[in-house]
Amino acid sequence: MFKRIALFLATNMAVLALVSIVLAVLQSMGVSVGNNGALLIMAAMFGFGGSFVSLLLSKWMAKRSTGAHVIEQPRNEAEQWLVNTVRRQAEAAGIGMPEVAIYDAPEINAFATGANRNNALVAVSTGLLRAMSRDEAEAVLAHEVSHVANGDMVTMALVQGVLNTFVIVLARLVGRVIDGYLSGNRDGGPGLGYYAIVFVLDMVFGLFASMIAMWFSRYREFRADAGGARLAGRDKMVGALERLAQTYGESTLPKQVQAFGISGAVGHGLSKLLRSHPPLEERIAALRNAPAEPVRGPVVAR
């Protein structure tokens, strides 16, 4: 956890240093970019602050938004099996025991979240418990435990923070340049045109930032599938994904945890660029084409 906090802070400092260099170069070329210090402070506060707060509150928000019931004392054999399976996989992956929960939803799905890989949450839908065999459900749980072991929640927050920072800085930087050009570099500060330009640039750059974030999210899914195959067995992981394919990637998960579900919405054409999950057929093909590995742990990405 301390290594990931250090990485978070180092990444933040590196982004701000890079932005400072870019702004200094532009100013040396005679481009007016305003108050660099205030811009960098605002970028740091809004760019990283929002993603970091969301990360810290992720477990609480996931429980509230899905109505998930955390299994504290198993009430039946199915709940006991869930807890035992997650405990065994967590030990193999080298992480602390996550909370295990069930939430009411019709589709086959599950998710993992939490700011700490030793204090996470793994939840499965009632639809998954009804539709999947034990082998398939075991593979889904292994996929989610792999997300936790890989530190995907923290890494996603880092990526989103970097992207948010660049969007904030670049939109205002480019907005000042365009506004200065259109107004003939008048004195007196930015006018209404500047704020309109920045608003449009926030939307445009934000769209490209979302594409980058979703590309990384899709990469995480392939890695979690591979980790699930190592923990539960490749045949079980392939079987679980084939079962998921029968639901056409449906998901009723709230937006804040959709990227961490095993199943996501299906996209076609350019819309695939804004999807958090790759097509299931690609995930299945990647597993089948991967070299065979023994079932073992840990699956932690260093």
GROMACS .gro file of C-alpha atoms in nm:
model
  302
    1MET     CA    1   0.000   0.000   0.000
    2PHE     CA    2   0.284   0.242   0.087
    3LYS     CA    3   0.447   0.173  -0.250
    4ARG     CA    4   0.124   0.260  -0.428
    5ILE     CA    5   0.081   0.583  -0.229
    6ALA     CA    6   0.441   0.675  -0.317
    7LEU     CA    7   0.367   0.599  -0.683
    8PHE     CA    8   0.053   0.814  -0.666
    9LEU     CA    9   0.248   1.111  -0.525
   10ALA     CA   10   0.541   1.064  -0.763
   11THR     CA   11   0.307   1.052  -1.063
   12ASN     CA   12   0.132   1.367  -0.946
   13MET     CA   13   0.462   1.551  -0.907
   14ALA     CA   14   0.585   1.431  -1.248
   15VAL     CA   15   0.268   1.555  -1.418
   16LEU     CA   16   0.292   1.895  -1.253
   17ALA     CA   17   0.663   1.922  -1.340
   18LEU     CA   18   0.591   1.842  -1.705
   19VAL     CA   19   0.310   2.096  -1.720
   20SER     CA   20   0.539   2.357  -1.561
   21ILE     CA   21   0.803   2.297  -1.828
   22VAL     CA   22   0.548   2.325  -2.111
   23LEU     CA   23   0.407   2.649  -1.973
   24ALA     CA   24   0.756   2.796  -1.920
   25VAL     CA   25   0.855   2.712  -2.279
   26LEU     CA   26   0.538   2.871  -2.416
   27GLN     CA   27   0.592   3.185  -2.212
   28SER     CA   28   0.950   3.211  -2.337
   29MET     CA   29   0.805   3.207  -2.690
   30GLY     CA   30   0.585   3.503  -2.606
   31VAL     CA   31   0.261   3.308  -2.551
   32SER     CA   32   0.058   3.450  -2.264
   33VAL     CA   33  -0.060   3.165  -2.043
   34GLY     CA   34  -0.156   3.354  -1.729
   35ASN     CA   35  -0.080   3.252  -1.371
   36ASN     CA   36   0.107   2.922  -1.391
   37GLY     CA   37   0.104   2.858  -1.017
   38ALA     CA   38  -0.271   2.898  -0.982
   39LEU     CA   39  -0.331   2.681  -1.287
   40LEU     CA   40  -0.111   2.400  -1.157
   41ILE     CA   41  -0.268   2.409  -0.811
   42MET     CA   42  -0.616   2.394  -0.961
   43ALA     CA   43  -0.513   2.105  -1.191
   44ALA     CA   44  -0.370   1.910  -0.897
   45MET     CA   45  -0.673   1.970  -0.676
   46PHE     CA   46  -0.939   1.884  -0.931
   47GLY     CA   47  -0.742   1.638  -1.144
   48PHE     CA   48  -0.616   1.408  -0.871
   49GLY     CA   49  -0.840   1.512  -0.584
   50GLY     CA   50  -1.163   1.383  -0.734
   51SER     CA   51  -1.023   1.047  -0.839
   52PHE     CA   52  -0.848   0.997  -0.504
   53VAL     CA   53  -1.163   1.079  -0.302
   54SER     CA   54  -1.366   0.842  -0.522
   55LEU     CA   55  -1.109   0.569  -0.459
   56LEU     CA   56  -1.126   0.615  -0.081
   57LEU     CA   57  -1.507   0.604  -0.086
   58SER     CA   58  -1.534   0.326  -0.346
   59LYS     CA   59  -1.635   0.045  -0.108
   60TRP     CA   60  -1.896   0.255   0.069
   61MET     CA   61  -2.041   0.384  -0.258
   62ALA     CA   62  -2.051   0.035  -0.410
   63LYS     CA   63  -2.241  -0.106  -0.113
   64ARG     CA   64  -2.489   0.181  -0.108
   65SER     CA   65  -2.547   0.195  -0.483
   66THR     CA   66  -2.596  -0.181  -0.532
   67GLY     CA   67  -2.761  -0.261  -0.198
   68ALA     CA   68  -2.502  -0.534  -0.151
   69HIS     CA   69  -2.538  -0.760   0.155
   70VAL     CA   70  -2.198  -0.830   0.312
   71ILE     CA   71  -2.170  -1.188   0.437
   72GLU     CA   72  -2.057  -1.156   0.798
   73GLN     CA   73  -2.197  -1.491   0.913
   74PRO     CA   74  -2.289  -1.728   0.625
   75ARG     CA   75  -2.660  -1.809   0.639
   76ASN     CA   76  -2.651  -2.111   0.407
   77GLU     CA   77  -2.420  -2.346   0.221
   78ALA     CA   78  -2.395  -2.119  -0.086
   79GLU     CA   79  -2.275  -1.823   0.120
   80GLN     CA   80  -2.029  -2.045   0.306
   81TRP     CA   81  -1.891  -2.166  -0.027
   82LEU     CA   82  -1.849  -1.807  -0.150
   83VAL     CA   83  -1.658  -1.702   0.160
   84ASN     CA   84  -1.437  -2.012   0.160
   85THR     CA   85  -1.357  -1.977  -0.210
   86VAL     CA   86  -1.263  -1.610  -0.183
   87ARG     CA   87  -1.052  -1.680   0.127
   88ARG     CA   88  -0.860  -1.958  -0.050
   89GLN     CA   89  -0.801  -1.744  -0.359
   90ALA     CA   90  -0.698  -1.440  -0.155
   91GLU     CA   91  -0.438  -1.649   0.028
   92ALA     CA   92  -0.306  -1.781  -0.304
   93ALA     CA   93  -0.289  -1.428  -0.444
   94GLY     CA   94  -0.109  -1.293  -0.136
   95ILE     CA   95  -0.371  -1.037  -0.031
   96GLY     CA   96  -0.585  -0.979   0.277
   97MET     CA   97  -0.929  -1.139   0.294
   98PRO     CA   98  -1.178  -0.915   0.109
   99GLU     CA   99  -1.533  -0.860   0.227
  100VAL     CA  100  -1.768  -1.089   0.035
  101ALA     CA  101  -2.113  -0.963  -0.062
  102ILE     CA  102  -2.420  -1.052  -0.270
  103TYR     CA  103  -2.629  -0.792  -0.452
  104ASP     CA  104  -2.967  -0.831  -0.622
  105ALA     CA  105  -2.942  -0.807  -1.003
  106PRO     CA  106  -3.079  -1.022  -1.286
  107GLU     CA  107  -2.764  -1.047  -1.497
  108ILE     CA  108  -2.455  -1.263  -1.447
  109ASN     CA  109  -2.202  -1.025  -1.299
  110ALA     CA  110  -1.960  -0.956  -1.015
  111PHE     CA  111  -1.726  -0.674  -0.917
  112ALA     CA  112  -1.438  -0.586  -0.686
  113THR     CA  113  -1.349  -0.249  -0.539
  114GLY     CA  114  -1.161  -0.084  -0.254
  115ALA     CA  115  -0.868   0.151  -0.198
  116ASN     CA  116  -0.655  -0.114  -0.027
  117ARG     CA  117  -0.569  -0.456  -0.169
  118ASN     CA  118  -0.580  -0.590   0.188
  119ASN     CA  119  -0.922  -0.440   0.262
  120ALA     CA  120  -1.127  -0.481  -0.055
  121LEU     CA  121  -1.481  -0.591  -0.146
  122VAL     CA  122  -1.578  -0.875  -0.381
  123ALA     CA  123  -1.948  -0.895  -0.468
  124VAL     CA  124  -2.152  -1.127  -0.692
  125SER     CA  125  -2.501  -1.085  -0.833
  126THR     CA  126  -2.794  -1.309  -0.750
  127GLY     CA  127  -2.819  -1.371  -1.124
  128LEU     CA  128  -2.470  -1.520  -1.122
  129LEU     CA  129  -2.555  -1.753  -0.834
  130ARG     CA  130  -2.864  -1.877  -1.017
  131ALA     CA  131  -2.713  -1.921  -1.363
  132MET     CA  132  -2.354  -2.036  -1.310
  133SER     CA  133  -2.209  -2.367  -1.202
  134ARG     CA  134  -1.968  -2.374  -0.910
  135ASP     CA  135  -1.670  -2.405  -1.146
  136GLU     CA  136  -1.782  -2.102  -1.346
  137ALA     CA  137  -1.854  -1.898  -1.033
  138GLU     CA  138  -1.512  -1.993  -0.893
  139ALA     CA  139  -1.348  -1.852  -1.205
  140VAL     CA  140  -1.545  -1.527  -1.178
  141LEU     CA  141  -1.438  -1.487  -0.816
  142ALA     CA  142  -1.077  -1.555  -0.920
  143HIS     CA  143  -1.106  -1.282  -1.184
  144GLU     CA  144  -1.222  -1.032  -0.921
  145VAL     CA  145  -0.959  -1.138  -0.668
  146SER     CA  146  -0.701  -1.084  -0.943
  147HIS     CA  147  -0.827  -0.727  -0.990
  148VAL     CA  148  -0.763  -0.670  -0.619
  149ALA     CA  149  -0.423  -0.842  -0.622
  150ASN     CA  150  -0.314  -0.640  -0.925
  151GLY     CA  151  -0.405  -0.315  -0.748
  152ASP     CA  152  -0.630  -0.219  -1.039
  153MET     CA  153  -0.847   0.019  -0.836
  154VAL     CA  154  -0.546   0.230  -0.730
  155THR     CA  155  -0.389   0.215  -1.076
  156MET     CA  156  -0.712   0.326  -1.241
  157ALA     CA  157  -0.732   0.621  -1.001
  158LEU     CA  158  -0.375   0.717  -1.095
  159VAL     CA  159  -0.451   0.700  -1.467
  160GLN     CA  160  -0.772   0.900  -1.426
  161GLY     CA  161  -0.594   1.160  -1.214
  162VAL     CA  162  -0.320   1.208  -1.475
  163LEU     CA  163  -0.577   1.241  -1.753
  164ASN     CA  164  -0.792   1.482  -1.553
  165THR     CA  165  -0.488   1.701  -1.485
  166PHE     CA  166  -0.392   1.720  -1.851
  167VAL     CA  167  -0.749   1.798  -1.956
  168ILE     CA  168  -0.776   2.084  -1.707
  169VAL     CA  169  -0.439   2.235  -1.797
  170LEU     CA  170  -0.454   2.188  -2.174
  171ALA     CA  171  -0.810   2.320  -2.207
  172ARG     CA  172  -0.717   2.644  -2.029
  173LEU     CA  173  -0.381   2.675  -2.198
  174VAL     CA  174  -0.522   2.631  -2.547
  175GLY     CA  175  -0.819   2.848  -2.453
  176ARG     CA  176  -0.590   3.137  -2.362
  177VAL     CA  177  -0.393   3.103  -2.684
  178ILE     CA  178  -0.709   3.096  -2.900
  179ASP     CA  179  -0.874   3.378  -2.706
  180GLY     CA  180  -0.557   3.590  -2.732
  181TYR     CA  181  -0.537   3.530  -3.107
  182LEU     CA  182  -0.904   3.617  -3.167
  183SER     CA  183  -0.886   3.931  -2.950
  184GLY     CA  184  -0.552   4.053  -3.075
  185ASN     CA  185  -0.383   3.983  -2.740
  186ARG     CA  186  -0.581   4.255  -2.566
  187ASP     CA  187  -0.513   4.339  -2.204
  188GLY     CA  188  -0.766   4.311  -1.925
  189GLY     CA  189  -0.793   3.936  -1.876
  190PRO     CA  190  -1.006   3.672  -2.043
  191GLY     CA  191  -1.354   3.753  -2.166
  192LEU     CA  192  -1.668   3.547  -2.213
  193GLY     CA  193  -1.523   3.401  -2.533
  194TYR     CA  194  -1.241   3.243  -2.333
  195TYR     CA  195  -1.479   3.062  -2.100
  196ALA     CA  196  -1.686   2.936  -2.394
  197ILE     CA  197  -1.371   2.806  -2.562
  198VAL     CA  198  -1.255   2.635  -2.242
  199PHE     CA  199  -1.594   2.471  -2.196
  200VAL     CA  200  -1.580   2.322  -2.546
  201LEU     CA  201  -1.217   2.213  -2.503
  202ASP     CA  202  -1.299   2.046  -2.170
  203MET     CA  203  -1.557   1.835  -2.354
  204VAL     CA  204  -1.328   1.751  -2.647
  205PHE     CA  205  -1.017   1.673  -2.443
  206GLY     CA  206  -1.231   1.490  -2.187
  207LEU     CA  207  -1.361   1.262  -2.462
  208PHE     CA  208  -1.008   1.171  -2.570
  209ALA     CA  209  -0.909   1.121  -2.206
  210SER     CA  210  -1.203   0.881  -2.162
  211MET     CA  211  -1.084   0.681  -2.462
  212ILE     CA  212  -0.740   0.644  -2.304
  213ALA     CA  213  -0.888   0.547  -1.966
  214MET     CA  214  -1.117   0.288  -2.127
  215TRP     CA  215  -0.826   0.145  -2.328
  216PHE     CA  216  -0.643   0.087  -2.001
  217SER     CA  217  -0.959  -0.060  -1.846
  218ARG     CA  218  -0.983  -0.312  -2.130
  219TYR     CA  219  -0.618  -0.404  -2.079
  220ARG     CA  220  -0.694  -0.468  -1.710
  221GLU     CA  221  -0.968  -0.711  -1.804
  222PHE     CA  222  -0.733  -0.926  -2.010
  223ARG     CA  223  -0.486  -0.927  -1.721
  224ALA     CA  224  -0.756  -1.017  -1.466
  225ASP     CA  225  -0.877  -1.300  -1.694
  226ALA     CA  226  -0.521  -1.436  -1.702
  227GLY     CA  227  -0.499  -1.407  -1.324
  228GLY     CA  228  -0.833  -1.581  -1.285
  229ALA     CA  229  -0.709  -1.864  -1.507
  230ARG     CA  230  -0.401  -1.905  -1.286
  231LEU     CA  231  -0.608  -1.915  -0.967
  232ALA     CA  232  -0.901  -2.129  -1.085
  233GLY     CA  233  -0.781  -2.296  -1.405
  234ARG     CA  234  -0.800  -2.187  -1.767
  235ASP     CA  235  -1.088  -2.419  -1.860
  236LYS     CA  236  -1.300  -2.281  -1.578
  237MET     CA  237  -1.219  -1.921  -1.677
  238VAL     CA  238  -1.305  -1.988  -2.043
  239GLY     CA  239  -1.627  -2.161  -1.938
  240ALA     CA  240  -1.724  -1.861  -1.722
  241LEU     CA  241  -1.667  -1.616  -2.008
  242GLU     CA  242  -1.865  -1.837  -2.247
  243ARG     CA  243  -2.152  -1.834  -1.999
  244LEU     CA  244  -2.127  -1.455  -1.975
  245ALA     CA  245  -2.145  -1.431  -2.354
  246GLN     CA  246  -2.497  -1.573  -2.338
  247THR     CA  247  -2.612  -1.255  -2.159
  248TYR     CA  248  -2.466  -1.027  -2.432
  249GLY     CA  249  -2.261  -0.833  -2.180
  250GLU     CA  250  -2.560  -0.684  -1.999
  251SER     CA  251  -2.485  -0.485  -1.683
  252THR     CA  252  -2.701  -0.298  -1.434
  253LEU     CA  253  -2.405  -0.199  -1.217
  254PRO     CA  254  -2.385   0.169  -1.116
  255LYS     CA  255  -2.142   0.377  -1.321
  256GLN     CA  256  -1.884   0.407  -1.043
  257VAL     CA  257  -1.821   0.030  -1.033
  258GLN     CA  258  -1.901  -0.074  -1.392
  259ALA     CA  259  -1.533  -0.080  -1.491
  260PHE     CA  260  -1.465  -0.337  -1.217
  261GLY     CA  261  -1.743  -0.579  -1.309
  262ILE     CA  262  -1.656  -0.893  -1.499
  263SER     CA  263  -1.922  -0.816  -1.759
  264GLY     CA  264  -1.967  -0.485  -1.941
  265ALA     CA  265  -2.179  -0.334  -2.214
  266VAL     CA  266  -2.111  -0.444  -2.571
  267GLY     CA  267  -1.988  -0.179  -2.815
  268HIS     CA  268  -1.954  -0.178  -3.192
  269GLY     CA  269  -1.747   0.037  -3.425
  270LEU     CA  270  -1.613   0.356  -3.269
  271SER     CA  271  -1.830   0.307  -2.960
  272LYS     CA  272  -1.591   0.027  -2.858
  273LEU     CA  273  -1.335   0.299  -2.777
  274LEU     CA  274  -1.553   0.416  -2.487
  275ARG     CA  275  -1.623   0.071  -2.341
  276SER     CA  276  -1.454  -0.048  -2.023
  277HIS     CA  277  -1.456  -0.414  -2.131
  278PRO     CA  278  -1.326  -0.581  -2.449
  279PRO     CA  279  -1.562  -0.810  -2.643
  280LEU     CA  280  -1.602  -1.146  -2.473
  281GLU     CA  281  -1.493  -1.333  -2.785
  282GLU     CA  282  -1.159  -1.149  -2.773
  283ARG     CA  283  -1.115  -1.234  -2.405
  284ILE     CA  284  -1.193  -1.600  -2.468
  285ALA     CA  285  -0.953  -1.613  -2.765
  286ALA     CA  286  -0.676  -1.452  -2.556
  287LEU     CA  287  -0.712  -1.718  -2.287
  288ARG     CA  288  -0.719  -2.005  -2.533
  289ASN     CA  289  -0.412  -1.877  -2.715
  290ALA     CA  290  -0.212  -1.811  -2.398
  291PRO     CA  291   0.056  -2.065  -2.292
  292ALA     CA  292  -0.075  -2.314  -2.038
  293GLU     CA  293   0.016  -2.231  -1.678
  294PRO     CA  294  -0.032  -2.429  -1.357
  295VAL     CA  295  -0.296  -2.318  -1.111
  296ARG     CA  296  -0.104  -2.119  -0.851
  297GLY     CA  297  -0.062  -1.780  -0.682
  298PRO     CA  298   0.022  -1.509  -0.631
  299VAL     CA  299  -0.101  -1.310  -0.932
  300VAL     CA  300   0.022  -0.973  -0.811
  301ALA     CA  301   0.147  -0.735  -1.081
  302ARG     CA  302   0.474  -0.576  -0.977
   0.00000   0.00000   0.00000
